[in-house]
GROMACS .gro file of C-alpha atoms in nm:
model
  324
    1MET     CA    1   0.000   0.000   0.000
    2ASP     CA    2   0.127   0.346  -0.091
    3LEU     CA    3   0.044   0.505   0.245
    4LEU     CA    4   0.168   0.853   0.157
    5ARG     CA    5  -0.035   0.865  -0.163
    6HIS     CA    6  -0.353   0.763   0.022
    7LEU     CA    7  -0.278   1.012   0.298
    8GLY     CA    8  -0.245   1.282   0.033
    9HIS     CA    9  -0.590   1.193  -0.097
   10PHE     CA   10  -0.728   1.198   0.258
   11VAL     CA   11  -0.589   1.547   0.329
   12VAL     CA   12  -0.750   1.696   0.018
   13VAL     CA   13  -1.089   1.540   0.097
   14ALA     CA   14  -1.056   1.658   0.459
   15ARG     CA   15  -1.000   2.013   0.342
   16GLU     CA   16  -1.277   2.015   0.084
   17LEU     CA   17  -1.523   1.793   0.276
   18HIS     CA   18  -1.661   1.709  -0.065
   19PHE     CA   19  -1.545   1.410  -0.272
   20GLY     CA   20  -1.635   1.572  -0.604
   21ARG     CA   21  -1.437   1.891  -0.545
   22ALA     CA   22  -1.149   1.692  -0.397
   23ALA     CA   23  -1.136   1.466  -0.704
   24GLU     CA   24  -1.130   1.773  -0.927
   25ARG     CA   25  -0.840   1.925  -0.733
   26LEU     CA   26  -0.650   1.598  -0.754
   27GLY     CA   27  -0.721   1.561  -1.124
   28MET     CA   28  -0.882   1.219  -1.087
   29ALA     CA   29  -1.226   1.066  -1.107
   30GLN     CA   30  -1.439   1.047  -0.792
   31PRO     CA   31  -1.481   0.665  -0.774
   32PRO     CA   32  -1.103   0.595  -0.753
   33LEU     CA   33  -1.074   0.866  -0.488
   34SER     CA   34  -1.351   0.707  -0.279
   35GLN     CA   35  -1.180   0.369  -0.314
   36SER     CA   36  -0.849   0.520  -0.201
   37ILE     CA   37  -1.008   0.659   0.117
   38GLN     CA   38  -1.185   0.330   0.185
   39ARG     CA   39  -0.859   0.139   0.149
   40LEU     CA   40  -0.686   0.378   0.391
   41GLU     CA   41  -0.969   0.325   0.643
   42ARG     CA   42  -0.941  -0.054   0.611
   43GLU     CA   43  -0.564  -0.036   0.652
   44LEU     CA   44  -0.592   0.176   0.969
   45GLY     CA   45  -0.905   0.000   1.098
   46VAL     CA   46  -1.098   0.321   1.159
   47GLU     CA   47  -1.356   0.546   0.994
   48LEU     CA   48  -1.215   0.882   0.890
   49PHE     CA   49  -1.531   1.042   0.751
   50ASP     CA   50  -1.889   1.048   0.876
   51ARG     CA   51  -2.097   0.963   0.570
   52SER     CA   52  -2.427   0.916   0.757
   53ARG     CA   53  -2.545   1.264   0.661
   54ARG     CA   54  -2.566   1.442   0.330
   55GLN     CA   55  -2.261   1.650   0.423
   56VAL     CA   56  -1.922   1.478   0.461
   57ARG     CA   57  -1.762   1.537   0.801
   58LEU     CA   58  -1.441   1.426   0.967
   59THR     CA   59  -1.472   1.181   1.253
   60THR     CA   60  -1.277   1.243   1.571
   61THR     CA   61  -1.014   0.999   1.447
   62GLY     CA   62  -1.006   1.177   1.112
   63GLN     CA   63  -0.946   1.511   1.283
   64LEU     CA   64  -0.654   1.367   1.477
   65LEU     CA   65  -0.509   1.200   1.169
   66LEU     CA   66  -0.529   1.522   0.965
   67GLY     CA   67  -0.262   1.697   1.173
   68GLU     CA   68  -0.031   1.396   1.163
   69ALA     CA   69  -0.087   1.347   0.791
   70ASN     CA   70   0.003   1.708   0.718
   71GLU     CA   71   0.331   1.667   0.907
   72LEU     CA   72   0.410   1.339   0.732
   73LEU     CA   73   0.345   1.485   0.389
   74ALA     CA   74   0.545   1.799   0.467
   75GLY     CA   75   0.830   1.574   0.583
   76GLU     CA   76   0.813   1.382   0.258
   77ARG     CA   77   0.834   1.706   0.059
   78ARG     CA   78   1.135   1.818   0.262
   79LEU     CA   79   1.301   1.480   0.208
   80ARG     CA   80   1.239   1.486  -0.166
   81ASN     CA   81   1.371   1.842  -0.188
   82LEU     CA   82   1.680   1.741   0.010
   83ILE     CA   83   1.748   1.445  -0.219
   84ARG     CA   84   1.696   1.664  -0.525
   85GLN     CA   85   1.951   1.916  -0.399
   86VAL     CA   86   2.201   1.640  -0.321
   87ARG     CA   87   2.143   1.484  -0.663
   88ASN     CA   88   2.198   1.823  -0.829
   89GLY     CA   89   2.519   1.886  -0.634
   90GLN     CA   90   2.373   2.165  -0.423
   91LEU     CA   91   2.430   2.006  -0.080
   92GLY     CA   92   2.699   1.806   0.094
   93VAL     CA   93   3.078   1.832   0.093
   94LEU     CA   94   3.286   1.857  -0.225
   95ARG     CA   95   3.653   1.766  -0.177
   96ALA     CA   96   3.836   1.970  -0.441
   97GLY     CA   97   4.204   1.998  -0.528
   98VAL     CA   98   4.375   2.308  -0.672
   99PRO     CA   99   4.739   2.362  -0.776
  100PRO     CA  100   4.963   2.531  -0.517
  101GLU     CA  101   5.028   2.829  -0.746
  102THR     CA  102   4.658   2.911  -0.786
  103PRO     CA  103   4.619   3.288  -0.725
  104ALA     CA  104   4.409   3.395  -0.429
  105VAL     CA  105   4.190   3.613  -0.653
  106MET     CA  106   4.100   3.311  -0.865
  107LEU     CA  107   4.015   3.099  -0.559
  108ARG     CA  108   3.794   3.377  -0.426
  109ALA     CA  109   3.615   3.414  -0.760
  110LEU     CA  110   3.564   3.038  -0.790
  111LEU     CA  111   3.429   3.000  -0.437
  112ASP     CA  112   3.200   3.302  -0.484
  113ARG     CA  113   3.051   3.149  -0.798
  114ILE     CA  114   3.000   2.813  -0.631
  115THR     CA  115   2.831   2.978  -0.334
  116ALA     CA  116   2.600   3.170  -0.567
  117ARG     CA  117   2.511   2.852  -0.759
  118ALA     CA  118   2.491   2.612  -0.463
  119PRO     CA  119   2.473   2.793  -0.124
  120GLY     CA  120   2.439   2.466   0.068
  121LEU     CA  121   2.752   2.306  -0.080
  122ASP     CA  122   3.061   2.294   0.143
  123VAL     CA  123   3.380   2.305  -0.067
  124ASP     CA  124   3.673   2.139   0.112
  125LEU     CA  125   3.979   2.274  -0.075
  126HIS     CA  126   4.313   2.093  -0.083
  127GLU     CA  127   4.639   2.237  -0.218
  128LEU     CA  128   4.778   1.958  -0.437
  129THR     CA  129   4.995   1.932  -0.745
  130SER     CA  130   4.852   1.780  -1.063
  131ALA     CA  131   5.034   1.452  -1.003
  132GLU     CA  132   4.909   1.436  -0.645
  133GLN     CA  133   4.553   1.509  -0.756
  134VAL     CA  134   4.556   1.230  -1.016
  135ARG     CA  135   4.673   0.985  -0.750
  136VAL     CA  136   4.426   1.098  -0.483
  137LEU     CA  137   4.137   1.102  -0.731
  138GLY     CA  138   4.219   0.742  -0.818
  139GLU     CA  139   4.220   0.650  -0.450
  140GLY     CA  140   3.874   0.802  -0.399
  141ARG     CA  141   3.998   1.061  -0.148
  142LEU     CA  142   3.921   1.358  -0.373
  143ASP     CA  143   3.603   1.438  -0.564
  144VAL     CA  144   3.738   1.681  -0.824
  145GLY     CA  145   4.070   1.843  -0.909
  146LEU     CA  146   4.206   2.127  -1.120
  147LEU     CA  147   4.487   1.980  -1.331
  148HIS     CA  148   4.754   2.101  -1.571
  149HIS     CA  149   4.769   1.900  -1.894
  150PRO     CA  150   4.888   1.664  -2.020
  151VAL     CA  151   4.772   1.412  -1.761
  152ASP     CA  152   4.699   1.043  -1.753
  153ASP     CA  153   4.321   1.069  -1.773
  154ALA     CA  154   4.250   0.696  -1.747
  155GLY     CA  155   3.939   0.658  -1.532
  156LEU     CA  156   3.884   1.034  -1.525
  157ARG     CA  157   3.633   1.264  -1.687
  158LEU     CA  158   3.765   1.604  -1.791
  159GLY     CA  159   3.579   1.934  -1.779
  160PRO     CA  160   3.619   2.225  -2.024
  161ALA     CA  161   3.986   2.311  -2.076
  162VAL     CA  162   4.123   2.665  -2.077
  163GLU     CA  163   4.450   2.761  -2.247
  164VAL     CA  164   4.658   3.035  -2.084
  165PRO     CA  165   4.933   3.178  -2.310
  166LEU     CA  166   5.282   3.170  -2.163
  167GLY     CA  167   5.571   3.410  -2.201
  168VAL     CA  168   5.913   3.480  -2.058
  169LEU     CA  169   5.936   3.602  -1.700
  170LEU     CA  170   6.265   3.775  -1.624
  171PRO     CA  171   6.413   4.063  -1.422
  172ARG     CA  172   6.331   4.411  -1.552
  173ALA     CA  173   6.704   4.486  -1.539
  174SER     CA  174   6.775   4.213  -1.796
  175PRO     CA  175   6.868   4.337  -2.147
  176LEU     CA  176   6.609   4.095  -2.286
  177ALA     CA  177   6.334   4.291  -2.108
  178ARG     CA  178   6.391   4.577  -2.356
  179ASP     CA  179   6.243   4.367  -2.637
  180ARG     CA  180   5.871   4.359  -2.709
  181ALA     CA  181   5.887   3.979  -2.748
  182VAL     CA  182   6.157   3.723  -2.665
  183SER     CA  183   6.239   3.404  -2.849
  184LEU     CA  184   6.327   3.090  -2.661
  185ALA     CA  185   6.656   3.071  -2.851
  186ALA     CA  186   6.753   3.408  -2.701
  187LEU     CA  187   6.749   3.247  -2.357
  188ALA     CA  188   7.043   3.016  -2.436
  189GLY     CA  189   7.283   2.986  -2.147
  190LEU     CA  190   7.030   3.087  -1.881
  191ASP     CA  191   6.878   2.862  -1.618
  192LEU     CA  192   6.510   2.774  -1.636
  193VAL     CA  193   6.304   2.799  -1.319
  194THR     CA  194   5.992   2.585  -1.324
  195ALA     CA  195   5.784   2.360  -1.102
  196PRO     CA  196   5.948   2.029  -1.001
  197ARG     CA  197   5.884   1.749  -1.246
  198ALA     CA  198   5.704   1.545  -0.981
  199THR     CA  199   5.428   1.806  -0.958
  200ALA     CA  200   5.318   1.769  -1.322
  201PRO     CA  201   5.544   1.528  -1.514
  202GLY     CA  202   5.358   1.559  -1.845
  203TRP     CA  203   5.375   1.938  -1.852
  204HIS     CA  204   5.737   1.949  -1.732
  205ASP     CA  205   5.855   1.715  -2.010
  206HIS     CA  206   5.650   1.902  -2.270
  207LEU     CA  207   5.796   2.238  -2.170
  208LEU     CA  208   6.156   2.114  -2.188
  209ARG     CA  209   6.094   1.946  -2.522
  210VAL     CA  210   5.952   2.267  -2.673
  211CYS     CA  211   6.242   2.470  -2.533
  212GLY     CA  212   6.490   2.226  -2.690
  213GLU     CA  213   6.312   2.234  -3.024
  214GLN     CA  214   6.328   2.615  -3.021
  215GLY     CA  215   6.699   2.628  -2.943
  216PHE     CA  216   6.689   2.679  -2.567
  217THR     CA  217   6.870   2.417  -2.363
  218PRO     CA  218   6.877   2.552  -2.005
  219GLY     CA  219   7.208   2.558  -1.822
  220ARG     CA  220   7.016   2.416  -1.526
  221VAL     CA  221   6.653   2.339  -1.457
  222ARG     CA  222   6.589   2.484  -1.113
  223PRO     CA  223   6.274   2.366  -0.933
  224ALA     CA  224   6.046   2.610  -0.753
  225ARG     CA  225   5.722   2.496  -0.592
  226ASN     CA  226   5.586   2.836  -0.490
  227PRO     CA  227   5.587   3.176  -0.664
  228GLU     CA  228   5.788   3.356  -0.395
  229PHE     CA  229   6.079   3.116  -0.430
  230LEU     CA  230   6.056   3.143  -0.809
  231PHE     CA  231   6.068   3.523  -0.784
  232GLY     CA  232   6.376   3.503  -0.564
  233LEU     CA  233   6.563   3.281  -0.807
  234LEU     CA  234   6.481   3.509  -1.099
  235LEU     CA  235   6.583   3.827  -0.914
  236ALA     CA  236   6.913   3.666  -0.821
  237GLY     CA  237   7.000   3.675  -1.193
  238GLY     CA  238   7.098   3.422  -1.453
  239ALA     CA  239   6.757   3.256  -1.477
  240VAL     CA  240   6.422   3.293  -1.650
  241ALA     CA  241   6.082   3.127  -1.625
  242VAL     CA  242   5.808   3.051  -1.877
  243GLU     CA  243   5.484   3.149  -1.707
  244PRO     CA  244   5.148   3.325  -1.757
  245ALA     CA  245   5.146   3.706  -1.761
  246ALA     CA  246   4.938   3.717  -1.443
  247LEU     CA  247   5.236   3.594  -1.240
  248ALA     CA  248   5.442   3.902  -1.326
  249ARG     CA  249   5.179   4.130  -1.172
  250ARG     CA  250   5.270   3.992  -0.831
  251GLU     CA  251   5.632   4.116  -0.844
  252PRO     CA  252   5.702   4.466  -0.988
  253ARG     CA  253   6.075   4.396  -1.028
  254LEU     CA  254   5.999   4.131  -1.289
  255ALA     CA  255   5.886   4.177  -1.649
  256TRP     CA  256   5.681   3.948  -1.872
  257ARG     CA  257   5.737   3.934  -2.244
  258PRO     CA  258   5.540   3.726  -2.499
  259LEU     CA  259   5.724   3.456  -2.688
  260ALA     CA  260   5.843   3.533  -3.038
  261GLY     CA  261   5.822   3.264  -3.303
  262VAL     CA  262   5.614   3.017  -3.111
  263ARG     CA  263   5.295   3.012  -2.907
  264LEU     CA  264   5.319   2.809  -2.589
  265ALA     CA  265   5.014   2.767  -2.368
  266LYS     CA  266   4.931   2.583  -2.050
  267ARG     CA  267   4.601   2.394  -2.060
  268THR     CA  268   4.409   2.346  -1.739
  269SER     CA  269   4.081   2.172  -1.667
  270ALA     CA  270   3.893   2.005  -1.387
  271ALA     CA  271   3.892   1.627  -1.363
  272TRP     CA  272   3.682   1.385  -1.162
  273PRO     CA  273   3.634   1.007  -1.144
  274ASP     CA  274   3.445   0.863  -1.438
  275ARG     CA  275   3.250   0.633  -1.206
  276SER     CA  276   3.056   0.731  -0.893
  277ALA     CA  277   3.123   1.097  -0.966
  278HIS     CA  278   3.022   1.359  -0.712
  279PRO     CA  279   2.709   1.538  -0.843
  280ALA     CA  280   2.877   1.878  -0.802
  281ALA     CA  281   3.196   1.786  -0.991
  282PRO     CA  282   3.074   1.894  -1.339
  283MET     CA  283   2.952   2.225  -1.196
  284PHE     CA  284   3.292   2.283  -1.034
  285GLY     CA  285   3.461   2.207  -1.366
  286GLN     CA  286   3.243   2.449  -1.559
  287LEU     CA  287   3.279   2.732  -1.307
  288ALA     CA  288   3.656   2.678  -1.281
  289ALA     CA  289   3.684   2.708  -1.660
  290GLU     CA  290   3.480   3.030  -1.654
  291VAL     CA  291   3.704   3.181  -1.386
  292LEU     CA  292   4.024   3.073  -1.563
  293ALA     CA  293   3.901   3.227  -1.886
  294VAL     CA  294   3.851   3.571  -1.726
  295THR     CA  295   4.184   3.746  -1.773
  296GLU     CA  296   4.289   4.108  -1.803
  297PRO     CA  297   4.319   4.242  -2.159
  298PRO     CA  298   4.670   4.181  -2.301
  299GLY     CA  299   4.906   4.468  -2.366
  300PRO     CA  300   5.016   4.586  -2.712
  301ALA     CA  301   5.313   4.348  -2.721
  302ALA     CA  302   5.096   4.048  -2.639
  303LEU     CA  303   4.842   4.148  -2.903
  304ALA     CA  304   5.114   4.183  -3.165
  305SER     CA  305   5.251   3.839  -3.082
  306ALA     CA  306   4.909   3.675  -3.075
  307ALA     CA  307   4.828   3.817  -3.417
  308ARG     CA  308   5.110   3.622  -3.580
  309PRO     CA  309   5.012   3.290  -3.741
  310TRP     CA  310   5.247   3.075  -3.535
  311PRO     CA  311   5.135   2.716  -3.475
  312VAL     CA  312   5.016   2.603  -3.134
  313LEU     CA  313   5.260   2.341  -3.010
  314PHE     CA  314   5.022   2.204  -2.751
  315GLU     CA  315   4.693   2.126  -2.922
  316ALA     CA  316   4.372   2.028  -2.747
  317GLY     CA  317   4.295   1.660  -2.777
  318GLN     CA  318   4.661   1.560  -2.824
  319ASP     CA  319   4.755   1.516  -2.457
  320GLU     CA  320   5.039   1.276  -2.405
  321LYS     CA  321   5.004   0.985  -2.168
  322LEU     CA  322   5.240   0.976  -1.871
  323THR     CA  323   5.487   0.692  -1.851
  324SER     CA  324   5.502   0.654  -1.477
   0.00000   0.00000   0.00000
């Protein structure tokens, strides 16, 4: 017996005290409605309506049941609404990973958008490298991560990817900073400061391969996990980095110049397990892509470089698999 359905019929009849009007409100014929009430009475072993007179009236038992039925039905609606919000990713806890170098302004924008879309969702952020996120996602200890490509996406579903153009980051006192654009070949003899290979092996290998193809073999590859350490190594002299323009805005003693002769971009997207995915993971991926895509307008030098028909060395859909 579908008790809640029969209770719903009972409540409408109790309010209307007329089977015809109640049937009309419920969008059903009167005979099935009468049968539903009769079945509920048989199930409970009581009479809910006094039918001895021309006017339908609630019995004492019916009056008592009406209050309880209203609470039960309201509880069912709350439960269904709760499940709907969970199913739509609007409630619960979302364990999300972001790269250590993620700017605070981007995190704030992402969290603000998530709060606006799903106020009841609690985002539990973890600072993890791309390699760490892939591992933790596979272990089921993370629901979604923000990864730098290329990655081993076996067992993962990827959200929309955003490409961020890269350029040369170097001290303003460097002679190379006088140029509107800098080629990788012009960096010969300098050290390259970049994230340790273990943080994102696919990207690290790709960057060094492109540098080699363009005539830049670094004297040393110097690892830097956080921006402040990277800034310090660059300001000490003899080193450069290949990074997004936004990083230069955090240190006025450094300059950013677009690459000449080649376009190099870092692709980033959210990733989550292909099976048993958290309902909020796709929303996180979409909002993260929207936030990543919002950048300040490029300067004249960047526009001049972007207008040249150089090929993109890192094309979407051609991610390399890691050989761990």
